[in-house]
Amino acid sequence: MKFSWRVLVLWTLPALVIGFFFWQGAFSSSPADLTKNTASTRMTYGRFLEYLDAEQISTVDFYEGGRTAIVQTKDPELDNRLQRVRVDLPINAPELIEKLEEKGVNFAAHPMRNDGAIWGLLGNLIFPILLITGLFFLFRRSSNMPGGPGQAMNFGKSKARFQMEAKTGVKFDDVAGIEEAKEELQEVVTFLKQPERFTAVGARIPKGVLLVGPPGTGKTLLAKAIAGEAGVPFFSISGSEFVEMFVGVGASRVRDLFKKAKDNAPCIIFIDEIDAVGRQRGAGIGGGNDEREQTLNQLLTEMDGFEGNSGIIIIAATNRPDVLDAALLRPGRFDRQVTVDAPDIKGRLEVLRVHARNKKIDESVSLETIARRTPGFTGADLANLLNEAAILTARRRKEAITLLEIDDAVDRVVAGMEGTPLVDSKSKRLIAYHEIGHALVGTLLKDHDPVQKVTLIPRGQAQGLTWFTPSEESGLITRSQLKARITGALGGRAAEDVIFGRDEITTGAGNDLQQVTGMARQMVTRFGMSDLGPLSLESQSGEVFLGRDWMTRSEYSESIAARIDSQVRTIVDECYKSALDIMRNHRSLMDRVVDLLIEKETIDGDEFRQIVSEYAEVPDKPQFAPSL
Ligand code: ADP
Ligand code: ZN
């Protein structure tokens, strides 16, 4: 938990109140005890009168407005030694004075002893004063804040959660493979460096730019590069940091951020994951999230609150522009959208070049080959890949990164850490048949990507893996390619089924089946590839979350839903049947490759195809993505 003075104030209040009563108790008794030191014994009024009559009293001092007296007596029982005694006097004893005069006793009246009284007074006042001051400060803070009484118990100005980098040191050269986005944003640098050029001709400088794209594609890097190129400070915060438990904290963070930014203008404000705050208002289940809405409102207010030429440009990143509140996308807010996608093969090559700059790479390694082999990799994946390769190289005490390390690093980035292979056992055989099942379907079906290698070395969650050389991802995918993929994914289960029998099939196919179902469902609901006809029946993302999608979820009736299910089932059944056929027809081939696989642990694609070709006709497939 974070500890701050706000928490202190919060807990001090009850402590103050309790303390007040204790202190009250401690002080209230003190005025009566002031005589304690001077007279430890007491005497009743009646006794005092007797002593007076017996002329045993020499002096009387009145205190407390005449209610007590300290008297000096001679004690006959103690050799008439002088002694001071305290007497409580009845309130109405006017005759006492006369009697004292009559007896010639020396008497005097003393004013109240004041120091005690002052302390008492202070004791009575100090806590209320503290209390009131404390409350005063608290309320003064919150009354500064727009947003009304809902924020009355706002404990505060947030401790800054945003980062500031005075100089990011990142240049456009460090960002590669996303040329279009770079070009669009180049202009933002000019806005920051020479705003006059735009304002002079009456152009309004945009306040906000929304970067849209999957994680790891370099959105943060781009924003930093803008700041770096323009030489301005870079403020960053993540949308999720705004959303806290206490209502109003997010809003106050937004305020702080903009205040700090205004003090440092010109500058860049970068808001990562803006969808965490910027989601459509009022669409959540259960009435939405007040805190998020307040934060969003504050963000909108701040964005409207400064002029376009104040030198602050807000860059926000998201993967889900479709869920953003429309208000955020209005002119004067995030009115520019720039898409940042995973790079294509050319882009990957450039990203690799950037990250290879500071690494020792063997001359035999061509970055182009790496780029070919990594479709779907984002900039972050590629950076990670080269870094892993460098780590492996150092661990193996080599001079420079070779293709071996690159290969291992690719596997690691895609499938996780390598585990230790199983010893030969029934389950190892089963895994081998399962993987060979995938590989065999992949090799025999003309529309399937070619096998790159089959291995029994576990990685991440997987006990064995079959790697395919993927085709370049940007190409269109045909219906028969999709069906081939489904059949291939079912190949593992089909092999278990044919070789070991229905009772012995394992959970190992769980992941495959998930993919199979997903692909088949998309064929039906998104790509119009079933008997239901060319209909799009689902929005792009099937993911349910407590936002907008909930409202726009079902676009079809119950009866269509049932027909979708039956179409999905038909596709999967058909593919499974053809996978089973392949297994049944190539039983002896499978036995042979499985023995080899158990012996060698890994078989590469060419060797595999070579063996298969002795038993069946292997269709020709392009082994690589199209050349650059
Ligand atoms: P995002 O913000 O899109 O999630 P980041 O900008 O945080 O991604 O990327 C993380 C890291 O990945 C960067 O620091 C950089 O090293 C690398 N990276 C990502 N995209 C690129 C790119 N296009 N060019 C160079 N490096 C990149
Ligand atoms: Zn499998």
Coordinates of N, CA and C in Angstrom, one line a residue, residues 38-208:
T38 N 1.2 22.8 49.0 CA 1.4 23.6 50.2 C 0.5 23.1 51.4
A39 N -0.5 22.3 51.1 CA -1.2 21.7 52.3 C -1.7 20.4 52.0
S40 N -1.0 19.4 52.6 CA -1.4 18.0 52.2 C -2.5 17.5 53.2
T41 N -2.7 18.2 54.3 CA -3.7 17.7 55.2 C -4.9 18.6 55.2
R42 N -6.0 18.1 55.5 CA -7.3 18.9 55.5 C -7.9 18.9 56.9
M43 N -8.8 19.8 57.0 CA -9.5 20.0 58.3 C -10.9 20.4 57.9
T44 N -11.8 20.0 58.7 CA -13.2 20.3 58.4 C -13.5 21.8 58.9
Y45 N -14.6 22.4 58.3 CA -14.9 23.8 58.7 C -15.2 23.9 60.2
G46 N -15.9 22.9 60.7 CA -16.2 22.9 62.1 C -15.0 22.9 63.0
R47 N -14.0 22.0 62.7 CA -12.8 21.9 63.4 C -12.0 23.2 63.4
F48 N -12.1 23.8 62.1 CA -11.4 25.1 61.9 C -11.9 26.1 62.9
L49 N -13.3 26.2 63.0 CA -13.9 27.2 63.9 C -13.5 26.9 65.3
E50 N -13.4 25.7 65.7 CA -12.9 25.3 67.0 C -11.5 25.9 67.3
Y51 N -10.6 25.6 66.3 CA -9.2 26.1 66.4 C -9.2 27.6 66.5
L52 N -10.1 28.2 65.7 CA -10.2 29.6 65.7 C -10.5 30.1 67.1
D53 N -11.6 29.5 67.6 CA -12.0 29.9 69.0 C -10.9 29.7 70.0
A54 N -10.1 28.6 69.8 CA -9.0 28.3 70.7 C -7.8 29.1 70.4
E55 N -7.9 30.1 69.4 CA -6.8 30.9 69.0 C -5.6 30.1 68.6
Q56 N -5.8 29.1 68.0 CA -4.7 28.2 67.5 C -4.4 28.6 66.0
I57 N -5.1 29.5 65.4 CA -4.9 29.8 64.0 C -4.1 31.1 63.9
S58 N -3.0 31.1 63.1 CA -2.3 32.4 63.0 C -2.6 33.1 61.7
T59 N -2.6 32.4 60.6 CA -3.0 33.1 59.3 C -4.0 32.3 58.5
V60 N -4.7 33.0 57.7 CA -5.7 32.3 56.8 C -5.5 32.9 55.3
D61 N -5.3 32.1 54.4 CA -5.2 32.6 53.0 C -6.4 32.0 52.3
F62 N -7.2 32.9 51.7 CA -8.4 32.4 50.9 C -8.0 32.2 49.4
Y63 N -8.5 31.1 48.9 CA -8.3 30.8 47.5 C -9.6 30.6 46.8
E64 N -9.6 30.6 45.5 CA -10.7 30.2 44.7 C -12.0 30.9 45.1
G65 N -11.8 32.2 45.2 CA -13.0 33.1 45.5 C -13.6 32.8 46.8
G66 N -12.8 32.3 47.7 CA -13.3 32.1 49.1 C -13.9 30.7 49.3
R67 N -13.6 29.8 48.5 CA -14.2 28.5 48.7 C -13.2 27.6 49.5
T68 N -11.9 27.9 49.3 CA -11.0 27.1 50.2 C -10.1 28.1 50.9
A69 N -9.5 27.6 51.9 CA -8.5 28.4 52.6 C -7.4 27.5 53.1
I70 N -6.2 28.1 53.1 CA -5.1 27.4 53.7 C -4.8 28.1 55.0
V71 N -4.8 27.4 56.0 CA -4.7 28.0 57.3 C -3.4 27.5 58.0
Q72 N -2.8 28.4 58.8 CA -1.7 28.0 59.6 C -2.1 27.8 61.0
T73 N -1.9 26.6 61.5 CA -2.3 26.3 62.8 C -1.1 25.8 63.6
K74 N -1.3 25.9 65.0 CA -0.4 25.3 65.8 C -1.0 24.0 66.3
D75 N -0.3 22.9 66.1 CA -0.9 21.6 66.5 C -0.5 21.3 67.9
P76 N -1.5 21.3 68.8 CA -1.2 21.1 70.2 C -0.6 19.7 70.4
E77 N -1.0 18.8 69.6 CA -0.5 17.4 69.8 C 0.9 17.3 69.3
L78 N 1.4 18.2 68.6 CA 2.8 18.1 68.0 C 3.6 19.3 68.5
D79 N 3.6 19.5 69.8 CA 4.4 20.6 70.4 C 4.1 21.9 69.8
N80 N 2.8 22.1 69.5 CA 2.4 23.4 68.9 C 3.3 23.7 67.6
R81 N 3.7 22.7 66.9 CA 4.4 23.0 65.7 C 3.5 23.6 64.7
L82 N 4.0 24.6 63.9 CA 3.2 25.2 62.9 C 3.0 24.3 61.7
Q83 N 1.8 24.4 61.2 CA 1.4 23.4 60.2 C 0.4 24.1 59.3
R84 N 0.5 23.8 58.0 CA -0.5 24.4 57.0 C -1.6 23.3 56.7
V85 N -2.8 23.8 56.8 CA -3.9 22.8 56.6 C -4.9 23.4 55.6
R86 N -5.5 22.6 54.9 CA -6.5 23.1 53.9 C -7.9 22.9 54.5
V87 N -8.7 24.0 54.2 CA -10.1 23.9 54.7 C -11.0 24.2 53.6
D88 N -12.0 23.4 53.4 CA -13.1 23.8 52.5 C -14.1 24.6 53.2
L89 N -14.4 25.7 52.6 CA -15.3 26.6 53.3 C -16.7 26.5 52.7
P90 N -17.7 26.7 53.5 CA -19.1 26.7 53.0 C -19.2 28.0 52.2
I91 N -20.1 28.1 51.2 CA -20.2 29.2 50.4 C -20.6 30.5 51.1
N92 N -21.6 30.3 52.0 CA -22.1 31.5 52.7 C -21.5 31.5 54.1
A93 N -20.4 32.1 54.3 CA -19.9 32.2 55.6 C -19.4 33.6 55.9
P94 N -20.3 34.6 55.8 CA -19.8 36.0 55.9 C -19.3 36.3 57.4
E95 N -19.9 35.5 58.3 CA -19.5 35.8 59.7 C -18.0 35.4 59.9
L96 N -17.5 34.6 59.0 CA -16.1 34.2 59.2 C -15.1 35.3 59.2
I97 N -15.3 36.3 58.3 CA -14.4 37.4 58.2 C -14.4 38.2 59.6
E98 N -15.7 38.4 60.0 CA -15.8 39.2 61.3 C -15.1 38.5 62.4
K99 N -15.3 37.1 62.4 CA -14.6 36.4 63.5 C -13.1 36.5 63.4
L100 N -12.6 36.4 62.1 CA -11.1 36.5 62.0 C -10.6 37.8 62.5
E101 N -11.4 38.9 62.1 CA -11.0 40.3 62.6 C -11.0 40.3 64.1
E102 N -12.1 39.7 64.6 CA -12.3 39.7 66.1 C -11.1 39.1 66.8
K103 N -10.7 37.9 66.2 CA -9.6 37.2 66.8 C -8.2 37.7 66.5
G104 N -8.2 38.7 65.5 CA -6.9 39.3 65.1 C -6.1 38.4 64.3
V105 N -6.7 37.6 63.5 CA -6.0 36.6 62.7 C -5.6 37.3 61.4
N106 N -4.4 37.1 61.0 CA -3.9 37.7 59.7 C -4.5 36.9 58.5
F107 N -5.3 37.6 57.7 CA -5.9 36.9 56.6 C -5.8 37.7 55.3
A108 N -5.7 36.9 54.2 CA -5.6 37.5 52.9 C -6.4 36.7 51.9
A109 N -6.9 37.4 50.8 CA -7.6 36.6 49.7 C -6.6 36.6 48.5
H110 N -6.5 35.5 47.9 CA -5.6 35.4 46.7 C -6.5 35.1 45.4
P111 N -6.0 35.8 44.3 CA -6.7 35.5 43.1 C -6.5 34.0 42.6
M112 N -7.3 33.6 41.7 CA -7.1 32.2 41.2 C -5.7 32.0 40.6
R113 N -5.2 30.8 40.9 CA -3.9 30.5 40.3 C -4.0 30.4 38.8
N114 N -3.3 31.2 38.0 CA -3.7 31.3 36.6 C -3.0 30.3 35.7
D115 N -1.8 29.9 36.0 CA -1.2 29.0 35.0 C -2.0 27.8 34.7
G116 N -2.5 27.2 35.7 CA -3.3 26.0 35.6 C -4.5 26.3 34.8
A117 N -5.1 27.5 35.0 CA -6.3 27.8 34.3 C -6.1 28.0 32.8
I118 N -4.9 28.6 32.6 CA -4.6 28.8 31.1 C -4.4 27.5 30.4
W119 N -3.7 26.6 31.1 CA -3.5 25.3 30.5 C -4.9 24.6 30.3
G120 N -5.7 24.8 31.2 CA -7.0 24.2 31.1 C -7.7 24.7 29.9
L121 N -7.6 26.0 29.8 CA -8.3 26.7 28.7 C -7.7 26.1 27.4
L122 N -6.4 26.1 27.3 CA -5.8 25.6 26.1 C -6.2 24.2 25.8
G123 N -6.1 23.4 26.9 CA -6.5 22.0 26.7 C -7.9 21.9 26.1
N124 N -8.8 22.8 26.6 CA -10.1 22.8 26.0 C -10.2 23.2 24.6
L125 N -9.3 24.0 24.2 CA -9.4 24.6 22.9 C -8.6 23.9 21.8
I126 N -7.4 23.4 22.2 CA -6.4 23.0 21.2 C -7.0 22.0 20.2
F127 N -7.7 21.0 20.7 CA -8.2 20.0 19.8 C -9.3 20.5 18.9
P128 N -10.2 21.2 19.4 CA -11.2 21.8 18.5 C -10.5 22.6 17.4
I129 N -9.5 23.3 17.8 CA -8.8 24.1 16.8 C -8.1 23.3 15.7
L130 N -7.4 22.2 16.2 CA -6.7 21.3 15.3 C -7.8 20.7 14.4
L131 N -8.8 20.3 15.0 CA -9.9 19.6 14.2 C -10.4 20.5 13.1
I132 N -10.7 21.7 13.5 CA -11.3 22.6 12.6 C -10.3 23.0 11.5
T133 N -9.0 23.2 11.9 CA -8.0 23.5 10.8 C -7.9 22.3 9.9
G134 N -7.9 21.1 10.4 CA -7.8 19.9 9.5 C -8.9 19.9 8.5
L135 N -10.1 20.0 9.1 CA -11.3 20.0 8.2 C -11.2 21.1 7.1
F136 N -10.8 22.2 7.6 CA -10.7 23.4 6.7 C -9.9 23.1 5.5
F137 N -8.7 22.5 5.8 CA -7.8 22.2 4.7 C -8.3 21.2 3.8
L138 N -8.9 20.2 4.4 CA -9.5 19.1 3.5 C -10.6 19.7 2.6
F139 N -11.5 20.5 3.2 CA -12.5 21.0 2.3 C -12.1 22.0 1.3
R140 N -11.1 22.8 1.8 CA -10.6 23.7 0.8 C -10.0 23.0 -0.4
R141 N -9.3 21.9 -0.2 CA -8.7 21.2 -1.3 C -9.8 20.7 -2.2
S142 N -10.8 20.1 -1.6 CA -11.8 19.5 -2.5 C -12.7 20.5 -3.1
S143 N -12.9 21.7 -2.5 CA -13.8 22.6 -3.1 C -13.1 23.3 -4.3
N144 N -11.8 23.1 -4.4 CA -11.1 23.6 -5.6 C -11.5 22.8 -6.8
M145 N -12.0 21.7 -6.5 CA -12.1 20.7 -7.7 C -13.5 20.8 -8.3
P146 N -13.5 20.9 -9.6 CA -14.7 20.9 -10.2 C -15.3 19.5 -10.1
G147 N -16.5 19.3 -10.3 CA -17.1 18.0 -10.2 C -18.0 17.8 -9.0
G148 N -18.1 18.9 -8.2 CA -19.2 19.0 -7.3 C -19.0 18.1 -6.0
P149 N -20.1 18.0 -5.3 CA -20.1 17.4 -4.0 C -19.7 16.0 -4.0
G150 N -19.8 15.3 -5.1 CA -19.4 13.9 -5.2 C -17.9 13.8 -4.8
Q151 N -17.2 14.9 -4.9 CA -15.8 14.7 -4.6 C -15.4 15.3 -3.2
A152 N -16.4 15.5 -2.4 CA -16.1 16.2 -1.1 C -15.2 15.4 -0.3
M153 N -15.2 14.1 -0.4 CA -14.3 13.3 0.4 C -13.1 12.8 -0.4
N154 N -12.8 13.6 -1.3 CA -11.6 13.3 -2.1 C -10.3 13.5 -1.3
F155 N -9.6 12.5 -1.1 CA -8.4 12.7 -0.3 C -7.2 13.0 -1.2
G156 N -7.5 13.8 -2.2 CA -6.4 14.4 -2.7 C -5.9 14.5 -4.0
K157 N -4.9 15.3 -4.0 CA -4.1 15.5 -5.1 C -3.3 14.3 -5.2
S158 N -3.3 13.7 -6.4 CA -2.6 12.4 -6.5 C -1.1 12.7 -6.4
K159 N -0.4 11.7 -5.9 CA 1.0 11.7 -6.0 C 1.2 11.4 -7.5
A160 N 2.1 12.1 -8.1 CA 2.2 12.0 -9.6 C 2.4 10.5 -10.0
R161 N 1.6 10.0 -10.9 CA 1.8 8.7 -11.3 C 2.3 8.6 -12.7
F162 N 2.5 9.8 -13.3 CA 3.0 9.8 -14.7 C 4.5 10.0 -14.7
Q163 N 5.1 9.5 -15.8 CA 6.5 9.7 -15.9 C 6.8 10.9 -16.7
M164 N 7.9 11.5 -16.4 CA 8.3 12.6 -17.3 C 9.8 12.3 -17.8
E165 N 10.0 12.4 -19.0 CA 11.3 12.3 -19.5 C 11.6 13.6 -20.2
A166 N 12.6 14.3 -19.7 CA 13.0 15.6 -20.3 C 13.5 15.4 -21.7
K167 N 14.3 14.4 -21.9 CA 14.8 14.1 -23.3 C 14.6 12.6 -23.5
T168 N 13.9 12.2 -24.5 CA 13.7 10.7 -24.7 C 14.9 10.1 -25.4
G169 N 15.5 10.9 -26.2 CA 16.7 10.4 -26.9 C 16.3 9.5 -28.1
V170 N 15.0 9.3 -28.3 CA 14.6 8.4 -29.4 C 14.4 9.3 -30.6
K171 N 14.8 8.8 -31.8 CA 14.7 9.5 -33.0 C 13.9 8.7 -34.0
F172 N 13.4 9.3 -35.0 CA 12.6 8.6 -36.0 C 13.3 7.4 -36.6
D173 N 14.7 7.5 -36.7 CA 15.5 6.5 -37.2 C 15.4 5.2 -36.4
D174 N 15.0 5.3 -35.1 CA 14.9 4.1 -34.3 C 13.6 3.4 -34.5
V175 N 12.7 4.0 -35.2 CA 11.4 3.4 -35.4 C 11.4 2.9 -36.9
A176 N 11.1 1.6 -37.0 CA 11.2 1.1 -38.4 C 10.0 0.3 -38.8
G177 N 9.8 0.1 -40.1 CA 8.7 -0.8 -40.5 C 7.3 -0.3 -40.4
I178 N 7.1 1.0 -40.0 CA 5.8 1.5 -40.0 C 5.8 2.9 -40.6
E179 N 6.2 2.9 -41.9 CA 6.5 4.1 -42.6 C 5.4 5.1 -42.7
E180 N 4.2 4.5 -42.9 CA 3.0 5.5 -43.1 C 2.8 6.2 -41.8
A181 N 2.8 5.5 -40.7 CA 2.5 6.1 -39.4 C 3.6 7.2 -39.2
K182 N 4.8 6.9 -39.5 CA 5.9 7.8 -39.3 C 5.7 9.1 -40.1
E183 N 5.3 8.9 -41.4 CA 5.1 10.1 -42.2 C 4.1 11.0 -41.6
E184 N 3.0 10.3 -41.2 CA 1.9 11.1 -40.7 C 2.3 11.9 -39.5
L185 N 3.2 11.3 -38.7 CA 3.5 11.9 -37.4 C 4.7 12.9 -37.5
Q186 N 5.4 12.8 -38.6 CA 6.4 13.8 -38.9 C 5.9 15.2 -38.8
E187 N 4.7 15.4 -39.2 CA 4.1 16.7 -39.2 C 3.9 17.2 -37.8
V188 N 3.6 16.3 -36.8 CA 3.4 16.7 -35.5 C 4.7 17.3 -34.9
V189 N 5.8 16.8 -35.4 CA 7.1 17.4 -34.9 C 7.2 18.9 -35.3
T190 N 6.7 19.1 -36.6 CA 6.7 20.5 -37.0 C 5.8 21.4 -36.2
F191 N 4.6 20.8 -35.8 CA 3.7 21.6 -35.0 C 4.4 22.0 -33.7
L192 N 5.2 21.1 -33.2 CA 5.8 21.4 -31.9 C 7.0 22.4 -32.1
K193 N 7.7 22.2 -33.2 CA 8.9 23.0 -33.4 C 8.6 24.4 -33.9
Q194 N 7.7 24.5 -34.9 CA 7.4 25.8 -35.5 C 5.9 26.0 -35.7
P195 N 5.2 26.2 -34.5 CA 3.8 26.3 -34.6 C 3.4 27.5 -35.4
E196 N 4.3 28.6 -35.5 CA 3.9 29.8 -36.2 C 3.5 29.5 -37.6
R197 N 4.3 28.5 -38.2 CA 4.0 28.2 -39.6 C 2.6 27.9 -39.9
F198 N 2.0 27.3 -38.9 CA 0.6 26.9 -39.1 C -0.4 27.9 -38.6
T199 N -0.1 28.5 -37.4 CA -1.0 29.5 -36.9 C -1.1 30.8 -37.8
A200 N 0.1 31.1 -38.5 CA 0.1 32.2 -39.3 C -0.9 32.2 -40.5
V201 N -1.2 31.0 -41.0 CA -2.1 30.9 -42.0 C -3.5 30.5 -41.5
G202 N -3.6 30.5 -40.2 CA -4.9 30.2 -39.6 C -5.3 28.8 -39.4
A203 N -4.3 27.9 -39.5 CA -4.5 26.5 -39.3 C -4.6 26.2 -37.9
R204 N -5.5 25.3 -37.5 CA -5.7 24.9 -36.2 C -4.8 23.7 -36.0
I205 N -3.9 23.8 -35.0 CA -3.0 22.6 -34.7 C -3.8 21.5 -34.0
P206 N -3.7 20.3 -34.4 CA -4.5 19.3 -33.7 C -3.9 19.1 -32.3
K207 N -4.9 18.7 -31.4 CA -4.5 18.6 -30.0 C -4.1 17.1 -29.7
G208 N -4.9 16.2 -30.4 CA -4.7 14.8 -30.0 C -4.5 13.9 -31.2

